[in-house]
Amino acid sequence: MLNNTVLIALVFVLITSSLLLITQRHKGSRLVLNGESITKNKEPTIIIAGPSNSGKTAFYTFLTSGKLTNTVTSQKTSVAHDFKLSKANTFRLMEFPGHNKLRKQLIDTLESSNNIKGLLFMVDSTTDPKDLTEVAEFLFQILQVTERQPDGCDILLACNKCESFTSRPPAKIKDALEKEMDKIIARKRKSLDSVQNTLNGSLKKTDDADNEDDQEEKSALLDIQVAGGFKFSSLEGNVDALEGSVTKNNVDKWECWIEERLIN
């Protein structure tokens, strides 16, 4: 009788453990956006991202409603399922907040989605090239994820507000961002090297997981640095720069870029 009781208890423990393991794995394949849990995305996706006040929400609103409206800084992710432009197949269109504290939503989506066709990185073309450091930092965060994928991710530097007298040409904005990216990479590599030297000199035994994370980050940094300074052309994904203006309904070039990504 005792042996049967023990056997039943063991079987119960095994079944319970198996169910817990399956549940945890299932949860691990889900992403939470705006309080809703969604499965790992395989739907063709176009993402609109970029710094605050660059015109992301206005562009998303124009695409999805056809209307030019005054918008405020968004605090949550906007999603349009089964969206369609004139020539492209249906896809999922997503627009992410640009505030630094809310960027994790974007990074989580980039990491969990395996069918992102392209990312529009909105830039205010009236921004002085000397003030593009924060913009480049944001773009660097994105590339740290996309460049770990086999073919990277095509990115469009959508230079908004081109109608303004103080706007800069897309080529100059792209060049200025390359220079800022080069500084960021050099600075982060130096910081990582300093930490690694300290660990090698004083701590021989460190946590294996932390070491793997450090090596992964360092590898990603090395992958996007080339001799003579950083260039977008060295990336796995293509990076284009096109001017436009949401308020002036001058977004044809951006829409064509989206359609090309969905056809290819």
mmCIF file of C-alpha atoms in Angstrom:
data_model
loop_
_atom_site.group_PDB
_atom_site.id
_atom_site.type_symbol
_atom_site.label_atom_id
_atom_site.label_comp_id
_atom_site.label_asym_id
_atom_site.label_seq_id
_atom_site.Cartn_x
_atom_site.Cartn_y
_atom_site.Cartn_z
ATOM 1 C CA MET A 1 0.000 0.000 0.000
ATOM 2 C CA LEU A 2 2.814 2.364 0.905
ATOM 3 C CA ASN A 3 4.666 1.598 -2.307
ATOM 4 C CA ASN A 4 1.555 2.387 -4.367
ATOM 5 C CA THR A 5 1.112 5.679 -2.544
ATOM 6 C CA VAL A 6 4.726 6.658 -3.188
ATOM 7 C CA LEU A 7 4.412 5.669 -6.855
ATOM 8 C CA ILE A 8 1.262 7.742 -7.307
ATOM 9 C CA ALA A 9 2.944 10.708 -5.623
ATOM 10 C CA LEU A 10 5.962 10.440 -7.921
ATOM 11 C CA VAL A 11 3.754 10.280 -11.011
ATOM 12 C CA PHE A 12 1.842 13.343 -9.804
ATOM 13 C CA VAL A 13 5.088 15.276 -9.275
ATOM 14 C CA LEU A 14 6.362 14.341 -12.746
ATOM 15 C CA ILE A 15 3.126 15.394 -14.444
ATOM 16 C CA THR A 16 3.000 18.680 -12.519
ATOM 17 C CA SER A 17 6.632 19.456 -13.345
ATOM 18 C CA SER A 18 6.049 18.743 -17.041
ATOM 19 C CA LEU A 19 3.018 21.027 -17.149
ATOM 20 C CA LEU A 20 4.943 23.832 -15.446
ATOM 21 C CA LEU A 21 7.808 23.465 -17.922
ATOM 22 C CA ILE A 22 5.462 23.602 -20.904
ATOM 23 C CA THR A 23 3.722 26.667 -19.455
ATOM 24 C CA GLN A 24 7.003 28.501 -18.889
ATOM 25 C CA ARG A 25 8.167 27.782 -22.423
ATOM 26 C CA HIS A 26 4.856 28.980 -23.775
ATOM 27 C CA LYS A 27 5.111 32.202 -21.788
ATOM 28 C CA GLY A 28 8.635 32.708 -23.017
ATOM 29 C CA SER A 29 7.387 32.901 -26.600
ATOM 30 C CA ARG A 30 4.967 35.717 -25.848
ATOM 31 C CA LEU A 31 5.402 39.468 -25.800
ATOM 32 C CA VAL A 32 3.356 41.940 -23.795
ATOM 33 C CA LEU A 33 2.433 45.273 -25.417
ATOM 34 C CA ASN A 34 0.110 47.746 -23.714
ATOM 35 C CA GLY A 35 -0.914 45.115 -21.184
ATOM 36 C CA GLU A 36 -1.835 42.519 -23.820
ATOM 37 C CA SER A 37 0.114 39.312 -24.337
ATOM 38 C CA ILE A 38 0.652 38.295 -27.948
ATOM 39 C CA THR A 39 2.395 35.306 -29.454
ATOM 40 C CA LYS A 40 5.756 35.600 -31.133
ATOM 41 C CA ASN A 41 5.094 37.505 -34.327
ATOM 42 C CA LYS A 42 5.466 35.940 -37.769
ATOM 43 C CA GLU A 43 3.254 38.468 -39.567
ATOM 44 C CA PRO A 44 5.025 40.696 -42.141
ATOM 45 C CA THR A 45 5.726 43.873 -40.191
ATOM 46 C CA ILE A 46 6.769 47.446 -40.895
ATOM 47 C CA ILE A 47 7.886 49.477 -37.882
ATOM 48 C CA ILE A 48 7.857 53.253 -37.440
ATOM 49 C CA ALA A 49 10.264 54.429 -34.746
ATOM 50 C CA GLY A 50 12.493 57.356 -33.872
ATOM 51 C CA PRO A 51 12.990 60.172 -31.353
ATOM 52 C CA SER A 52 10.103 62.091 -29.820
ATOM 53 C CA ASN A 53 8.636 64.960 -31.878
ATOM 54 C CA SER A 54 10.058 63.623 -35.143
ATOM 55 C CA GLY A 55 6.631 63.042 -36.712
ATOM 56 C CA LYS A 56 6.130 59.298 -36.132
ATOM 57 C CA THR A 57 2.584 59.453 -34.795
ATOM 58 C CA ALA A 58 1.503 61.979 -37.423
ATOM 59 C CA PHE A 59 2.812 59.716 -40.192
ATOM 60 C CA TYR A 60 1.171 56.626 -38.693
ATOM 61 C CA THR A 61 -2.133 58.493 -38.342
ATOM 62 C CA PHE A 62 -1.930 59.715 -41.933
ATOM 63 C CA LEU A 63 -1.247 56.211 -43.258
ATOM 64 C CA THR A 64 -4.035 54.557 -41.294
ATOM 65 C CA SER A 65 -6.709 57.254 -41.584
ATOM 66 C CA GLY A 66 -5.676 59.354 -44.568
ATOM 67 C CA LYS A 67 -6.010 62.451 -42.413
ATOM 68 C CA LEU A 68 -3.513 65.080 -41.328
ATOM 69 C CA THR A 69 -4.250 65.828 -37.696
ATOM 70 C CA ASN A 70 -2.469 67.490 -34.820
ATOM 71 C CA THR A 71 -0.924 64.779 -32.666
ATOM 72 C CA VAL A 72 0.636 64.656 -29.238
ATOM 73 C CA THR A 73 3.621 62.646 -28.064
ATOM 74 C CA SER A 74 2.449 59.032 -27.951
ATOM 75 C CA GLN A 75 2.808 57.002 -24.762
ATOM 76 C CA LYS A 76 1.917 53.591 -26.150
ATOM 77 C CA THR A 77 2.482 51.406 -29.176
ATOM 78 C CA SER A 78 0.023 51.776 -32.060
ATOM 79 C CA VAL A 79 -0.732 48.685 -34.158
ATOM 80 C CA ALA A 80 -2.701 48.265 -37.392
ATOM 81 C CA HIS A 81 -3.244 44.647 -38.443
ATOM 82 C CA ASP A 82 -3.963 43.601 -42.046
ATOM 83 C CA PHE A 83 -2.874 47.032 -43.253
ATOM 84 C CA LYS A 84 -2.431 47.583 -46.979
ATOM 85 C CA LEU A 85 -0.891 50.235 -49.219
ATOM 86 C CA SER A 86 -1.805 50.537 -52.895
ATOM 87 C CA LYS A 87 0.480 47.816 -54.305
ATOM 88 C CA ALA A 88 1.747 45.840 -51.327
ATOM 89 C CA ASN A 89 0.251 42.816 -49.641
ATOM 90 C CA THR A 90 -1.316 43.202 -46.215
ATOM 91 C CA PHE A 91 1.054 43.618 -43.298
ATOM 92 C CA ARG A 92 1.217 44.722 -39.684
ATOM 93 C CA LEU A 93 2.083 48.402 -39.177
ATOM 94 C CA MET A 94 3.482 49.404 -35.781
ATOM 95 C CA GLU A 95 4.451 52.804 -34.379
ATOM 96 C CA PHE A 96 6.482 53.033 -31.177
ATOM 97 C CA PRO A 97 6.910 55.892 -28.678
ATOM 98 C CA GLY A 98 10.232 57.683 -28.875
ATOM 99 C CA HIS A 99 10.673 58.530 -25.212
ATOM 100 C CA ASN A 100 13.767 56.941 -23.722
ATOM 101 C CA LYS A 101 11.830 55.240 -20.909
ATOM 102 C CA LEU A 102 9.426 53.591 -23.370
ATOM 103 C CA ARG A 103 11.919 52.245 -25.896
ATOM 104 C CA LYS A 104 12.016 48.791 -24.339
ATOM 105 C CA GLN A 105 8.723 48.048 -26.109
ATOM 106 C CA LEU A 106 10.468 48.504 -29.446
ATOM 107 C CA ILE A 107 13.538 46.471 -28.479
ATOM 108 C CA ASP A 108 11.350 43.616 -27.206
ATOM 109 C CA THR A 109 9.413 43.567 -30.477
ATOM 110 C CA LEU A 110 12.587 43.554 -32.574
ATOM 111 C CA GLU A 111 13.901 40.627 -30.562
ATOM 112 C CA SER A 112 10.671 38.615 -30.685
ATOM 113 C CA SER A 113 9.665 39.151 -34.334
ATOM 114 C CA ASN A 114 11.210 37.183 -37.171
ATOM 115 C CA ASN A 115 9.462 38.778 -40.139
ATOM 116 C CA ILE A 116 10.201 42.500 -39.922
ATOM 117 C CA LYS A 117 10.341 43.762 -43.498
ATOM 118 C CA GLY A 118 11.618 47.227 -42.713
ATOM 119 C CA LEU A 119 11.969 49.952 -40.100
ATOM 120 C CA LEU A 120 11.322 53.642 -40.735
ATOM 121 C CA PHE A 121 13.476 55.662 -38.376
ATOM 122 C CA MET A 122 11.953 59.128 -38.344
ATOM 123 C CA VAL A 123 14.364 62.040 -38.027
ATOM 124 C CA ASP A 124 13.606 65.739 -37.686
ATOM 125 C CA SER A 125 15.633 67.151 -40.585
ATOM 126 C CA THR A 126 15.737 70.583 -38.928
ATOM 127 C CA THR A 127 17.898 69.197 -36.108
ATOM 128 C CA ASP A 128 21.408 70.627 -36.118
ATOM 129 C CA PRO A 129 23.951 67.878 -36.991
ATOM 130 C CA LYS A 130 25.801 68.823 -33.806
ATOM 131 C CA ASP A 131 22.732 67.767 -31.797
ATOM 132 C CA LEU A 132 22.302 64.309 -33.327
ATOM 133 C CA THR A 133 24.099 62.413 -30.546
ATOM 134 C CA GLU A 134 20.895 61.303 -28.815
ATOM 135 C CA VAL A 135 19.353 60.329 -32.151
ATOM 136 C CA ALA A 136 22.419 58.234 -32.973
ATOM 137 C CA GLU A 137 22.293 56.590 -29.535
ATOM 138 C CA PHE A 138 18.718 55.473 -30.212
ATOM 139 C CA LEU A 139 19.636 54.161 -33.648
ATOM 140 C CA PHE A 140 22.593 52.329 -32.124
ATOM 141 C CA GLN A 141 20.229 50.529 -29.714
ATOM 142 C CA ILE A 142 18.172 49.351 -32.668
ATOM 143 C CA LEU A 143 21.179 48.165 -34.670
ATOM 144 C CA GLN A 144 22.464 46.207 -31.680
ATOM 145 C CA VAL A 145 19.394 43.996 -32.135
ATOM 146 C CA THR A 146 18.837 43.979 -35.898
ATOM 147 C CA GLU A 147 22.472 43.295 -36.786
ATOM 148 C CA ARG A 148 22.390 40.057 -34.784
ATOM 149 C CA GLN A 149 19.863 38.710 -37.290
ATOM 150 C CA PRO A 150 21.235 36.774 -40.302
ATOM 151 C CA ASP A 151 20.314 39.416 -42.906
ATOM 152 C CA GLY A 152 19.910 42.403 -40.618
ATOM 153 C CA CYS A 153 16.935 44.700 -41.191
ATOM 154 C CA ASP A 154 16.424 47.343 -43.878
ATOM 155 C CA ILE A 155 16.155 50.801 -42.327
ATOM 156 C CA LEU A 156 14.918 54.062 -43.812
ATOM 157 C CA LEU A 157 16.108 57.323 -42.326
ATOM 158 C CA ALA A 158 12.872 59.190 -42.994
ATOM 159 C CA CYS A 159 13.997 62.819 -42.853
ATOM 160 C CA ASN A 160 10.802 64.671 -41.960
ATOM 161 C CA LYS A 161 9.965 68.398 -42.165
ATOM 162 C CA CYS A 162 11.877 68.900 -45.418
ATOM 163 C CA GLU A 163 9.672 71.908 -46.201
ATOM 164 C CA SER A 164 11.384 73.893 -43.457
ATOM 165 C CA PHE A 165 14.005 76.481 -44.388
ATOM 166 C CA THR A 166 16.359 75.036 -41.754
ATOM 167 C CA SER A 167 16.069 71.420 -42.911
ATOM 168 C CA ARG A 168 19.192 69.487 -43.924
ATOM 169 C CA PRO A 169 19.487 67.207 -46.988
ATOM 170 C CA PRO A 170 19.165 63.465 -46.259
ATOM 171 C CA ALA A 171 22.762 62.811 -47.367
ATOM 172 C CA LYS A 172 24.127 65.253 -44.774
ATOM 173 C CA ILE A 173 21.946 63.799 -42.019
ATOM 174 C CA LYS A 174 23.094 60.287 -42.896
ATOM 175 C CA ASP A 175 26.729 61.384 -42.902
ATOM 176 C CA ALA A 176 26.353 63.148 -39.548
ATOM 177 C CA LEU A 177 24.739 60.046 -38.023
ATOM 178 C CA GLU A 178 27.600 57.871 -39.289
ATOM 179 C CA LYS A 179 30.102 60.124 -37.547
ATOM 180 C CA GLU A 180 28.116 60.054 -34.306
ATOM 181 C CA MET A 181 27.754 56.274 -34.518
ATOM 182 C CA ASP A 182 31.501 55.940 -34.938
ATOM 183 C CA LYS A 183 32.063 57.949 -31.748
ATOM 184 C CA ILE A 184 29.507 55.871 -29.843
ATOM 185 C CA ILE A 185 31.055 52.575 -30.930
ATOM 186 C CA ALA A 186 34.565 53.729 -30.055
ATOM 187 C CA ARG A 187 33.402 54.933 -26.650
ATOM 188 C CA LYS A 188 31.530 51.729 -25.833
ATOM 189 C CA ARG A 189 34.383 49.523 -27.009
ATOM 190 C CA LYS A 190 36.788 51.434 -24.804
ATOM 191 C CA SER A 191 34.454 51.031 -21.843
ATOM 192 C CA LEU A 192 34.061 47.290 -22.443
ATOM 193 C CA ASP A 193 37.814 46.817 -22.840
ATOM 194 C CA SER A 194 38.396 48.645 -19.566
ATOM 195 C CA VAL A 195 35.894 46.431 -17.744
ATOM 196 C CA GLN A 196 37.360 43.280 -19.275
ATOM 197 C CA ASN A 197 40.891 44.253 -18.263
ATOM 198 C CA THR A 198 39.726 44.876 -14.704
ATOM 199 C CA LEU A 199 38.039 41.487 -14.567
ATOM 200 C CA ASN A 200 41.063 39.720 -15.991
ATOM 201 C CA GLY A 201 43.366 41.419 -13.509
ATOM 202 C CA SER A 202 41.409 40.984 -10.298
ATOM 203 C CA LEU A 203 38.521 38.557 -10.731
ATOM 204 C CA LYS A 204 39.348 35.215 -12.257
ATOM 205 C CA LYS A 205 35.981 33.678 -11.429
ATOM 206 C CA THR A 206 32.944 35.514 -12.723
ATOM 207 C CA ASP A 207 29.412 34.502 -13.453
ATOM 208 C CA ASP A 208 29.270 32.581 -16.750
ATOM 209 C CA ALA A 209 26.010 34.198 -17.854
ATOM 210 C CA ASP A 210 27.408 37.701 -17.320
ATOM 211 C CA ASN A 211 30.516 36.800 -19.306
ATOM 212 C CA GLU A 212 28.402 35.506 -22.190
ATOM 213 C CA ASP A 213 26.313 38.693 -22.215
ATOM 214 C CA ASP A 214 29.444 40.870 -22.238
ATOM 215 C CA GLN A 215 30.954 38.879 -25.092
ATOM 216 C CA GLU A 216 27.728 39.032 -27.089
ATOM 217 C CA GLU A 217 27.527 42.825 -26.726
ATOM 218 C CA LYS A 218 31.195 43.237 -27.567
ATOM 219 C CA SER A 219 30.861 41.010 -30.620
ATOM 220 C CA ALA A 220 27.924 43.067 -31.882
ATOM 221 C CA LEU A 221 29.963 46.241 -31.469
ATOM 222 C CA LEU A 222 32.887 44.792 -33.385
ATOM 223 C CA ASP A 223 30.622 43.560 -36.163
ATOM 224 C CA ILE A 224 29.481 47.068 -37.082
ATOM 225 C CA GLN A 225 32.855 48.796 -36.906
ATOM 226 C CA VAL A 226 35.072 49.050 -39.981
ATOM 227 C CA ALA A 227 38.446 50.587 -40.725
ATOM 228 C CA GLY A 228 38.290 54.282 -41.564
ATOM 229 C CA GLY A 229 35.178 54.953 -39.506
ATOM 230 C CA PHE A 230 31.669 53.556 -39.273
ATOM 231 C CA LYS A 231 29.597 53.396 -42.459
ATOM 232 C CA PHE A 232 26.024 52.218 -42.818
ATOM 233 C CA SER A 233 27.103 50.330 -45.937
ATOM 234 C CA SER A 234 28.982 47.871 -43.708
ATOM 235 C CA LEU A 235 25.763 46.625 -42.105
ATOM 236 C CA GLU A 236 23.851 43.474 -43.025
ATOM 237 C CA GLY A 237 20.686 45.474 -43.636
ATOM 238 C CA ASN A 238 20.412 48.334 -46.122
ATOM 239 C CA VAL A 239 20.122 51.878 -44.779
ATOM 240 C CA ASP A 240 18.526 54.519 -47.013
ATOM 241 C CA ALA A 241 17.804 58.195 -46.371
ATOM 242 C CA LEU A 242 14.864 59.967 -48.005
ATOM 243 C CA GLU A 243 13.314 63.367 -47.385
ATOM 244 C CA GLY A 244 9.636 63.994 -46.865
ATOM 245 C CA SER A 245 7.054 66.005 -44.972
ATOM 246 C CA VAL A 246 4.025 64.635 -43.193
ATOM 247 C CA THR A 247 2.346 68.023 -42.784
ATOM 248 C CA LYS A 248 2.723 68.764 -46.513
ATOM 249 C CA ASN A 249 1.514 65.307 -47.568
ATOM 250 C CA ASN A 250 4.913 64.655 -49.127
ATOM 251 C CA VAL A 251 5.360 61.019 -48.139
ATOM 252 C CA ASP A 252 5.310 59.231 -51.506
ATOM 253 C CA LYS A 253 8.990 58.273 -51.309
ATOM 254 C CA TRP A 254 8.489 56.690 -47.898
ATOM 255 C CA GLU A 255 5.422 54.760 -49.051
ATOM 256 C CA CYS A 256 7.313 53.455 -52.095
ATOM 257 C CA TRP A 257 10.139 52.332 -49.822
ATOM 258 C CA ILE A 258 7.659 50.401 -47.673
ATOM 259 C CA GLU A 259 6.094 48.709 -50.688
ATOM 260 C CA GLU A 260 9.501 47.683 -52.027
ATOM 261 C CA ARG A 261 10.360 46.020 -48.715
ATOM 262 C CA LEU A 262 7.107 44.037 -48.777
ATOM 263 C CA ILE A 263 7.553 42.884 -52.367
ATOM 264 C CA ASN A 264 11.161 41.740 -51.899
#
